[in-house]
PDB file of C-alpha atoms in Angstrom:
ATOM      1  CA  MET A   1     -14.352 -24.803   7.123  1.00  0.00           C
ATOM      2  CA  LYS A   2     -16.578 -27.914   7.040  1.00  0.00           C
ATOM      3  CA  LYS A   3     -19.489 -25.904   5.579  1.00  0.00           C
ATOM      4  CA  ASN A   4     -17.246 -24.439   2.878  1.00  0.00           C
ATOM      5  CA  ILE A   5     -16.061 -27.926   1.864  1.00  0.00           C
ATOM      6  CA  THR A   6     -19.649 -29.177   1.646  1.00  0.00           C
ATOM      7  CA  LYS A   7     -20.747 -26.143  -0.399  1.00  0.00           C
ATOM      8  CA  LEU A   8     -17.802 -26.622  -2.780  1.00  0.00           C
ATOM      9  CA  LEU A   9     -18.626 -30.300  -3.374  1.00  0.00           C
ATOM     10  CA  SER A  10     -22.302 -29.444  -3.871  1.00  0.00           C
ATOM     11  CA  ALA A  11     -21.381 -26.725  -6.371  1.00  0.00           C
ATOM     12  CA  ILE A  12     -19.128 -29.114  -8.310  1.00  0.00           C
ATOM     13  CA  VAL A  13     -21.951 -31.647  -8.612  1.00  0.00           C
ATOM     14  CA  LEU A  14     -24.491 -28.993  -9.655  1.00  0.00           C
ATOM     15  CA  ILE A  15     -22.221 -27.315 -12.210  1.00  0.00           C
ATOM     16  CA  GLY A  16     -21.193 -30.681 -13.604  1.00  0.00           C
ATOM     17  CA  MET A  17     -24.815 -31.713 -14.102  1.00  0.00           C
ATOM     18  CA  ILE A  18     -25.661 -28.439 -15.845  1.00  0.00           C
ATOM     19  CA  LEU A  19     -22.674 -28.481 -18.191  1.00  0.00           C
ATOM     20  CA  ILE A  20     -22.832 -32.177 -18.990  1.00  0.00           C
ATOM     21  CA  SER A  21     -26.538 -32.046 -19.823  1.00  0.00           C
ATOM     22  CA  LYS A  22     -25.692 -29.896 -22.863  1.00  0.00           C
ATOM     23  CA  ASP A  23     -23.878 -32.800 -24.514  1.00  0.00           C
ATOM     24  CA  SER A  24     -25.608 -35.488 -26.571  1.00  0.00           C
ATOM     25  CA  PHE A  25     -25.128 -39.028 -27.782  1.00  0.00           C
ATOM     26  CA  SER A  26     -24.391 -37.843 -31.318  1.00  0.00           C
ATOM     27  CA  GLN A  27     -20.692 -37.985 -30.418  1.00  0.00           C
ATOM     28  CA  SER A  28     -20.604 -41.696 -31.282  1.00  0.00           C
ATOM     29  CA  ASP A  29     -22.038 -43.771 -34.110  1.00  0.00           C
ATOM     30  CA  ASP A  30     -22.956 -46.742 -31.897  1.00  0.00           C
ATOM     31  CA  THR A  31     -24.721 -44.908 -29.071  1.00  0.00           C
ATOM     32  CA  SER A  32     -28.156 -45.862 -30.424  1.00  0.00           C
ATOM     33  CA  ALA A  33     -27.491 -49.350 -29.074  1.00  0.00           C
ATOM     34  CA  VAL A  34     -26.795 -48.025 -25.570  1.00  0.00           C
ATOM     35  CA  TYR A  35     -29.601 -47.646 -23.049  1.00  0.00           C
ATOM     36  CA  LYS A  36     -29.840 -44.079 -21.804  1.00  0.00           C
ATOM     37  CA  ASN A  37     -31.722 -44.643 -18.525  1.00  0.00           C
ATOM     38  CA  GLN A  38     -31.639 -46.979 -15.567  1.00  0.00           C
ATOM     39  CA  VAL A  39     -33.435 -47.352 -12.247  1.00  0.00           C
ATOM     40  CA  LYS A  40     -31.875 -49.086  -9.260  1.00  0.00           C
ATOM     41  CA  MET A  41     -32.661 -50.424  -5.797  1.00  0.00           C
ATOM     42  CA  ASN A  42     -30.038 -50.784  -3.065  1.00  0.00           C
ATOM     43  CA  VAL A  43     -30.608 -54.286  -1.678  1.00  0.00           C
ATOM     44  CA  PRO A  44     -28.448 -54.234   1.536  1.00  0.00           C
ATOM     45  CA  ALA A  45     -30.259 -51.062   2.665  1.00  0.00           C
ATOM     46  CA  LEU A  46     -33.332 -53.206   3.285  1.00  0.00           C
ATOM     47  CA  PHE A  47     -31.515 -54.949   6.142  1.00  0.00           C
ATOM     48  CA  LEU A  48     -31.098 -51.521   7.795  1.00  0.00           C
ATOM     49  CA  LYS A  49     -34.856 -50.882   7.429  1.00  0.00           C
ATOM     50  CA  ASN A  50     -34.089 -48.352   4.678  1.00  0.00           C
ATOM     51  CA  PHE A  51     -35.608 -48.126   1.204  1.00  0.00           C
ATOM     52  CA  SER A  52     -33.174 -46.686  -1.325  1.00  0.00           C
ATOM     53  CA  PHE A  53     -33.977 -46.060  -5.002  1.00  0.00           C
ATOM     54  CA  SER A  54     -32.173 -44.127  -7.706  1.00  0.00           C
ATOM     55  CA  TYR A  55     -32.545 -42.976 -11.288  1.00  0.00           C
ATOM     56  CA  GLU A  56     -29.620 -42.426 -13.642  1.00  0.00           C
ATOM     57  CA  ARG A  57     -29.468 -40.991 -17.155  1.00  0.00           C
ATOM     58  CA  ALA A  58     -26.504 -41.119 -19.493  1.00  0.00           C
ATOM     59  CA  VAL A  59     -25.913 -37.662 -20.996  1.00  0.00           C
ATOM     60  CA  THR A  60     -22.816 -38.521 -23.012  1.00  0.00           C
ATOM     61  CA  LYS A  61     -21.287 -41.833 -23.994  1.00  0.00           C
ATOM     62  CA  LYS A  62     -19.383 -42.208 -20.708  1.00  0.00           C
ATOM     63  CA  ILE A  63     -20.989 -39.708 -18.308  1.00  0.00           C
ATOM     64  CA  ALA A  64     -24.286 -39.955 -16.457  1.00  0.00           C
ATOM     65  CA  VAL A  65     -26.206 -37.908 -13.911  1.00  0.00           C
ATOM     66  CA  GLY A  66     -28.311 -39.462 -11.208  1.00  0.00           C
ATOM     67  CA  LEU A  67     -30.577 -38.846  -8.249  1.00  0.00           C
ATOM     68  CA  SER A  68     -31.056 -41.159  -5.274  1.00  0.00           C
ATOM     69  CA  ILE A  69     -33.801 -41.105  -2.663  1.00  0.00           C
ATOM     70  CA  ARG A  70     -33.660 -42.987   0.621  1.00  0.00           C
ATOM     71  CA  PHE A  71     -36.291 -43.167   3.331  1.00  0.00           C
ATOM     72  CA  ALA A  72     -36.993 -45.197   6.447  1.00  0.00           C
ATOM     73  CA  PRO A  73     -39.954 -45.248   8.850  1.00  0.00           C
ATOM     74  CA  SER A  74     -39.281 -44.698  12.533  1.00  0.00           C
ATOM     75  CA  ALA A  75     -37.695 -47.745  14.173  1.00  0.00           C
ATOM     76  CA  THR A  76     -35.266 -48.627  16.947  1.00  0.00           C
ATOM     77  CA  LEU A  77     -31.629 -47.709  16.424  1.00  0.00           C
ATOM     78  CA  PRO A  78     -29.794 -50.274  14.238  1.00  0.00           C
ATOM     79  CA  PHE A  79     -26.450 -51.864  15.129  1.00  0.00           C
ATOM     80  CA  GLN A  80     -26.831 -51.113  18.831  1.00  0.00           C
ATOM     81  CA  GLY A  81     -23.707 -53.079  19.721  1.00  0.00           C
ATOM     82  CA  GLN A  82     -21.583 -50.984  17.357  1.00  0.00           C
ATOM     83  CA  LEU A  83     -23.308 -47.797  18.562  1.00  0.00           C
ATOM     84  CA  GLU A  84     -22.464 -48.625  22.177  1.00  0.00           C
ATOM     85  CA  SER A  85     -18.810 -49.163  21.209  1.00  0.00           C
ATOM     86  CA  LEU A  86     -18.726 -45.879  19.279  1.00  0.00           C
ATOM     87  CA  ILE A  87     -20.128 -43.868  22.194  1.00  0.00           C
ATOM     88  CA  ASN A  88     -17.760 -45.726  24.544  1.00  0.00           C
ATOM     89  CA  ASN A  89     -19.698 -44.653  27.633  1.00  0.00           C
ATOM     90  CA  LYS A  90     -22.233 -47.051  29.137  1.00  0.00           C
ATOM     91  CA  GLU A  91     -24.291 -44.380  30.901  1.00  0.00           C
ATOM     92  CA  SER A  92     -24.564 -42.262  27.741  1.00  0.00           C
ATOM     93  CA  TYR A  93     -25.599 -45.298  25.703  1.00  0.00           C
ATOM     94  CA  GLU A  94     -28.241 -46.384  28.239  1.00  0.00           C
ATOM     95  CA  ARG A  95     -29.816 -42.931  28.076  1.00  0.00           C
ATOM     96  CA  ILE A  96     -30.511 -43.096  24.303  1.00  0.00           C
ATOM     97  CA  LYS A  97     -30.759 -46.821  23.482  1.00  0.00           C
ATOM     98  CA  ASP A  98     -34.573 -46.803  23.495  1.00  0.00           C
ATOM     99  CA  PHE A  99     -34.826 -43.951  20.996  1.00  0.00           C
ATOM    100  CA  GLU A 100     -36.484 -44.482  17.623  1.00  0.00           C
ATOM    101  CA  THR A 101     -35.398 -42.743  14.440  1.00  0.00           C
ATOM    102  CA  GLY A 102     -36.499 -42.413  10.821  1.00  0.00           C
ATOM    103  CA  ASN A 103     -34.887 -40.626   7.897  1.00  0.00           C
ATOM    104  CA  PHE A 104     -35.196 -39.158   4.420  1.00  0.00           C
ATOM    105  CA  SER A 105     -32.299 -38.388   2.089  1.00  0.00           C
ATOM    106  CA  ILE A 106     -31.842 -37.022  -1.426  1.00  0.00           C
ATOM    107  CA  THR A 107     -28.507 -37.370  -3.229  1.00  0.00           C
ATOM    108  CA  PRO A 108     -27.632 -35.988  -6.689  1.00  0.00           C
ATOM    109  CA  GLN A 109     -24.434 -37.241  -8.323  1.00  0.00           C
ATOM    110  CA  VAL A 110     -22.404 -37.231 -11.525  1.00  0.00           C
ATOM    111  CA  ARG A 111     -20.838 -40.495 -12.714  1.00  0.00           C
ATOM    112  CA  PHE A 112     -17.735 -40.648 -14.872  1.00  0.00           C
ATOM    113  CA  TYR A 113     -17.439 -44.133 -16.346  1.00  0.00           C
ATOM    114  CA  LEU A 114     -13.885 -45.190 -17.140  1.00  0.00           C
ATOM    115  CA  GLY A 115     -14.742 -47.844 -19.714  1.00  0.00           C
ATOM    116  CA  LYS A 116     -16.187 -47.613 -23.215  1.00  0.00           C
ATOM    117  CA  GLN A 117     -19.711 -46.574 -22.265  1.00  0.00           C
ATOM    118  CA  ALA A 118     -22.031 -45.551 -19.438  1.00  0.00           C
ATOM    119  CA  PHE A 119     -23.685 -48.117 -17.176  1.00  0.00           C
ATOM    120  CA  LYS A 120     -20.779 -50.533 -17.497  1.00  0.00           C
ATOM    121  CA  GLY A 121     -17.407 -50.943 -15.778  1.00  0.00           C
ATOM    122  CA  PHE A 122     -15.594 -48.819 -13.196  1.00  0.00           C
ATOM    123  CA  TYR A 123     -16.625 -45.249 -12.414  1.00  0.00           C
ATOM    124  CA  LEU A 124     -15.981 -42.257 -10.156  1.00  0.00           C
ATOM    125  CA  ALA A 125     -18.965 -40.289  -8.846  1.00  0.00           C
ATOM    126  CA  PRO A 126     -18.857 -37.052  -6.808  1.00  0.00           C
ATOM    127  CA  PHE A 127     -22.095 -36.449  -4.918  1.00  0.00           C
ATOM    128  CA  ALA A 128     -23.868 -34.100  -2.515  1.00  0.00           C
ATOM    129  CA  SER A 129     -26.520 -35.194  -0.025  1.00  0.00           C
ATOM    130  CA  TYR A 130     -29.200 -33.639   2.151  1.00  0.00           C
ATOM    131  CA  SER A 131     -30.750 -35.775   4.891  1.00  0.00           C
ATOM    132  CA  THR A 132     -33.282 -35.325   7.667  1.00  0.00           C
ATOM    133  CA  PHE A 133     -33.627 -37.606  10.677  1.00  0.00           C
ATOM    134  CA  ASN A 134     -36.495 -37.612  13.151  1.00  0.00           C
ATOM    135  CA  ALA A 135     -35.753 -38.931  16.627  1.00  0.00           C
ATOM    136  CA  SER A 136     -37.986 -39.613  19.606  1.00  0.00           C
ATOM    137  CA  GLY A 137     -37.757 -41.535  22.824  1.00  0.00           C
ATOM    138  CA  PRO A 138     -37.409 -41.492  26.604  1.00  0.00           C
ATOM    139  CA  TYR A 139     -34.173 -39.965  27.871  1.00  0.00           C
ATOM    140  CA  GLN A 140     -33.335 -41.582  31.210  1.00  0.00           C
ATOM    141  CA  PHE A 141     -31.790 -39.668  34.085  1.00  0.00           C
ATOM    142  CA  SER A 142     -31.271 -40.329  37.787  1.00  0.00           C
ATOM    143  CA  SER A 143     -32.650 -38.137  40.566  1.00  0.00           C
ATOM    144  CA  SER A 144     -33.155 -38.482  44.301  1.00  0.00           C
ATOM    145  CA  ALA A 145     -36.540 -40.037  43.515  1.00  0.00           C
ATOM    146  CA  GLY A 146     -34.941 -42.724  41.339  1.00  0.00           C
ATOM    147  CA  THR A 147     -34.648 -43.192  37.559  1.00  0.00           C
ATOM    148  CA  LEU A 148     -36.924 -40.904  35.547  1.00  0.00           C
ATOM    149  CA  ASP A 149     -37.713 -40.518  31.856  1.00  0.00           C
ATOM    150  CA  MET A 150     -37.748 -37.267  29.914  1.00  0.00           C
ATOM    151  CA  PRO A 151     -39.639 -37.630  26.604  1.00  0.00           C
ATOM    152  CA  LEU A 152     -37.652 -35.967  23.817  1.00  0.00           C
ATOM    153  CA  SER A 153     -38.323 -35.632  20.084  1.00  0.00           C
ATOM    154  CA  GLY A 154     -37.135 -33.508  17.193  1.00  0.00           C
ATOM    155  CA  ASP A 155     -35.418 -33.325  13.809  1.00  0.00           C
ATOM    156  CA  ILE A 156     -31.764 -33.444  12.824  1.00  0.00           C
ATOM    157  CA  LYS A 157     -30.463 -32.337   9.406  1.00  0.00           C
ATOM    158  CA  THR A 158     -27.198 -33.184   7.673  1.00  0.00           C
ATOM    159  CA  VAL A 159     -25.558 -31.757   4.541  1.00  0.00           C
ATOM    160  CA  THR A 160     -22.630 -33.747   3.169  1.00  0.00           C
ATOM    161  CA  GLY A 161     -20.483 -34.202   0.077  1.00  0.00           C
ATOM    162  CA  GLY A 162     -18.212 -37.007  -1.071  1.00  0.00           C
ATOM    163  CA  PHE A 163     -17.465 -39.417  -3.886  1.00  0.00           C
ATOM    164  CA  PHE A 164     -18.108 -43.022  -4.840  1.00  0.00           C
ATOM    165  CA  ILE A 165     -15.759 -45.539  -6.409  1.00  0.00           C
ATOM    166  CA  GLY A 166     -17.766 -48.297  -8.010  1.00  0.00           C
ATOM    167  CA  SER A 167     -18.282 -50.804 -10.761  1.00  0.00           C
ATOM    168  CA  GLN A 168     -21.350 -51.908 -12.663  1.00  0.00           C
ATOM    169  CA  PHE A 169     -21.550 -55.129 -14.636  1.00  0.00           C
ATOM    170  CA  ASN A 170     -24.300 -56.727 -16.684  1.00  0.00           C
ATOM    171  CA  VAL A 171     -26.247 -59.819 -15.690  1.00  0.00           C
ATOM    172  CA  THR A 172     -28.436 -59.660 -18.804  1.00  0.00           C
ATOM    173  CA  ARG A 173     -28.789 -57.027 -21.525  1.00  0.00           C
ATOM    174  CA  ARG A 174     -31.107 -54.939 -19.366  1.00  0.00           C
ATOM    175  CA  ILE A 175     -30.281 -56.020 -15.802  1.00  0.00           C
ATOM    176  CA  GLY A 176     -27.048 -55.178 -14.002  1.00  0.00           C
ATOM    177  CA  LEU A 177     -25.422 -55.070 -10.577  1.00  0.00           C
ATOM    178  CA  ASP A 178     -23.898 -51.860  -9.235  1.00  0.00           C
ATOM    179  CA  LEU A 179     -21.339 -52.128  -6.400  1.00  0.00           C
ATOM    180  CA  TYR A 180     -19.968 -48.928  -4.834  1.00  0.00           C
ATOM    181  CA  ILE A 181     -18.288 -47.456  -1.775  1.00  0.00           C
ATOM    182  CA  GLY A 182     -17.073 -43.992  -0.809  1.00  0.00           C
ATOM    183  CA  PRO A 183     -16.483 -41.467   1.983  1.00  0.00           C
ATOM    184  CA  ASN A 184     -18.560 -38.418   2.805  1.00  0.00           C
ATOM    185  CA  TYR A 185     -18.126 -35.435   5.094  1.00  0.00           C
ATOM    186  CA  GLY A 186     -20.312 -32.534   6.142  1.00  0.00           C
ATOM    187  CA  SER A 187     -22.258 -30.885   8.925  1.00  0.00           C
ATOM    188  CA  LEU A 188     -25.061 -31.808  11.307  1.00  0.00           C
ATOM    189  CA  SER A 189     -27.535 -29.588  13.123  1.00  0.00           C
ATOM    190  CA  GLY A 190     -30.834 -30.040  14.885  1.00  0.00           C
ATOM    191  CA  THR A 191     -32.979 -29.625  17.972  1.00  0.00           C
ATOM    192  CA  ILE A 192     -34.789 -32.128  20.181  1.00  0.00           C
ATOM    193  CA  SER A 193     -37.068 -31.099  23.014  1.00  0.00           C
ATOM    194  CA  GLY A 194     -39.714 -32.294  25.424  1.00  0.00           C
ATOM    195  CA  ASN A 195     -42.284 -31.029  27.896  1.00  0.00           C
ATOM    196  CA  LYS A 196     -42.627 -32.323  31.438  1.00  0.00           C
ATOM    197  CA  ALA A 197     -43.198 -30.726  34.824  1.00  0.00           C
ATOM    198  CA  LEU A 198     -39.903 -30.778  36.741  1.00  0.00           C
ATOM    199  CA  ASN A 199     -39.110 -29.682  40.267  1.00  0.00           C
ATOM    200  CA  THR A 200     -35.762 -28.095  41.166  1.00  0.00           C
ATOM    201  CA  ASP A 201     -34.114 -31.400  42.078  1.00  0.00           C
ATOM    202  CA  GLU A 202     -35.284 -33.026  38.839  1.00  0.00           C
ATOM    203  CA  GLN A 203     -34.062 -30.077  36.793  1.00  0.00           C
ATOM    204  CA  ASN A 204     -30.562 -30.342  38.267  1.00  0.00           C
ATOM    205  CA  ALA A 205     -30.556 -34.104  37.780  1.00  0.00           C
ATOM    206  CA  LEU A 206     -31.605 -33.753  34.141  1.00  0.00           C
ATOM    207  CA  ARG A 207     -28.870 -31.163  33.505  1.00  0.00           C
ATOM    208  CA  ASN A 208     -26.305 -33.614  34.875  1.00  0.00           C
ATOM    209  CA  GLY A 209     -27.725 -36.345  32.676  1.00  0.00           C
ATOM    210  CA  LEU A 210     -27.750 -34.247  29.513  1.00  0.00           C
ATOM    211  CA  ALA A 211     -24.086 -33.401  30.115  1.00  0.00           C
ATOM    212  CA  ASP A 212     -23.322 -37.019  29.150  1.00  0.00           C
ATOM    213  CA  LEU A 213     -24.337 -36.196  25.562  1.00  0.00           C
ATOM    214  CA  ASN A 214     -20.978 -34.471  25.256  1.00  0.00           C
ATOM    215  CA  ASN A 215     -19.476 -37.974  25.072  1.00  0.00           C
ATOM    216  CA  ILE A 216     -20.950 -38.472  21.584  1.00  0.00           C
ATOM    217  CA  PRO A 217     -17.990 -38.076  19.178  1.00  0.00           C
ATOM    218  CA  MET A 218     -17.819 -34.954  16.978  1.00  0.00           C
ATOM    219  CA  ILE A 219     -21.201 -33.620  18.180  1.00  0.00           C
ATOM    220  CA  LYS A 220     -21.516 -30.472  20.292  1.00  0.00           C
ATOM    221  CA  THR A 221     -24.588 -30.093  22.489  1.00  0.00           C
ATOM    222  CA  LYS A 222     -26.193 -27.090  24.158  1.00  0.00           C
ATOM    223  CA  TYR A 223     -29.119 -27.725  26.466  1.00  0.00           C
ATOM    224  CA  THR A 224     -31.681 -25.691  28.391  1.00  0.00           C
ATOM    225  CA  VAL A 225     -33.687 -27.134  31.291  1.00  0.00           C
ATOM    226  CA  ASN A 226     -36.499 -25.414  33.195  1.00  0.00           C
ATOM    227  CA  SER A 227     -39.640 -26.277  35.139  1.00  0.00           C
ATOM    228  CA  THR A 228     -41.592 -27.188  31.984  1.00  0.00           C
ATOM    229  CA  GLY A 229     -39.075 -29.393  30.165  1.00  0.00           C
ATOM    230  CA  ALA A 230     -35.858 -29.352  28.189  1.00  0.00           C
ATOM    231  CA  THR A 231     -34.395 -28.367  24.800  1.00  0.00           C
ATOM    232  CA  VAL A 232     -31.192 -29.769  23.312  1.00  0.00           C
ATOM    233  CA  ASP A 233     -29.424 -28.144  20.348  1.00  0.00           C
ATOM    234  CA  LEU A 234     -27.011 -30.302  18.352  1.00  0.00           C
ATOM    235  CA  ASP A 235     -24.244 -29.157  16.010  1.00  0.00           C
ATOM    236  CA  GLY A 236     -21.157 -30.851  14.665  1.00  0.00           C
ATOM    237  CA  ASN A 237     -19.344 -32.765  11.959  1.00  0.00           C
ATOM    238  CA  TRP A 238     -20.904 -35.651  10.033  1.00  0.00           C
ATOM    239  CA  PRO A 239     -18.277 -37.931   8.468  1.00  0.00           C
ATOM    240  CA  GLY A 240     -19.243 -41.299   7.116  1.00  0.00           C
ATOM    241  CA  LEU A 241     -18.761 -44.117   4.666  1.00  0.00           C
ATOM    242  CA  ARG A 242     -21.429 -45.116   2.162  1.00  0.00           C
ATOM    243  CA  ALA A 243     -21.633 -48.413   0.370  1.00  0.00           C
ATOM    244  CA  GLY A 244     -24.218 -50.367  -1.541  1.00  0.00           C
ATOM    245  CA  LEU A 245     -25.070 -53.151  -3.952  1.00  0.00           C
ATOM    246  CA  SER A 246     -27.901 -52.160  -6.248  1.00  0.00           C
ATOM    247  CA  VAL A 247     -29.893 -54.100  -8.806  1.00  0.00           C
ATOM    248  CA  ALA A 248     -30.201 -51.994 -11.974  1.00  0.00           C
ATOM    249  CA  PHE A 249     -32.758 -52.107 -14.762  1.00  0.00           C
ATOM    250  CA  LYS A 250     -31.827 -50.297 -17.988  1.00  0.00           C
ATOM    251  CA  PHE A 251     -34.254 -48.879 -20.522  1.00  0.00           C
TER     252      PHE A 251
END
């Protein structure tokens, strides 16, 4: 069901972009005074160690299509206090708190401006998004020999769809501010693994430790442990809320 919803939202965005691109600005006499392009940078994303840029082109007087790219180098998990509360299990949190993660995301969207022209006023924007996250770090587990670390690394992919509600207003003729927020929902899948020589006692201890990953909300885990290491497969839902405040330059 979740994959069908995501595919439907993605199809709506794609079809909308194809159909809308056939229109032109000739529908209005004053469109020559309207800028047809803008580039933007999401400023609050910088505080999350993310770099987020987007390009938007008006294809009719009040409709635009856009593409956003976000990336972040590997770094420690942000908002660790909130993450600990979300997991709501101290042992599970302690096992992953030292992990590092980076990401890349690409998000096409269609914007329907509700005012007189594009790039100004309130808008609605359905979007689809594809993201990849790389994760690596020591996974801690307890055995009869004490606390041990299992090095794990891998990639996680998400496919989501949703919509933004936002407003853009001008600071100068060319510079504007774009404020938006909106929900998204989709699927997550990925695999993380690691190699390390493990005796029978350590294998059993690691299996018990990996069982705590089932405490992560909405994520299902399947793990395999043997004498040479471990593999963890992840699959589940990926709901979220996106928001931003971007500085826009029109041209």
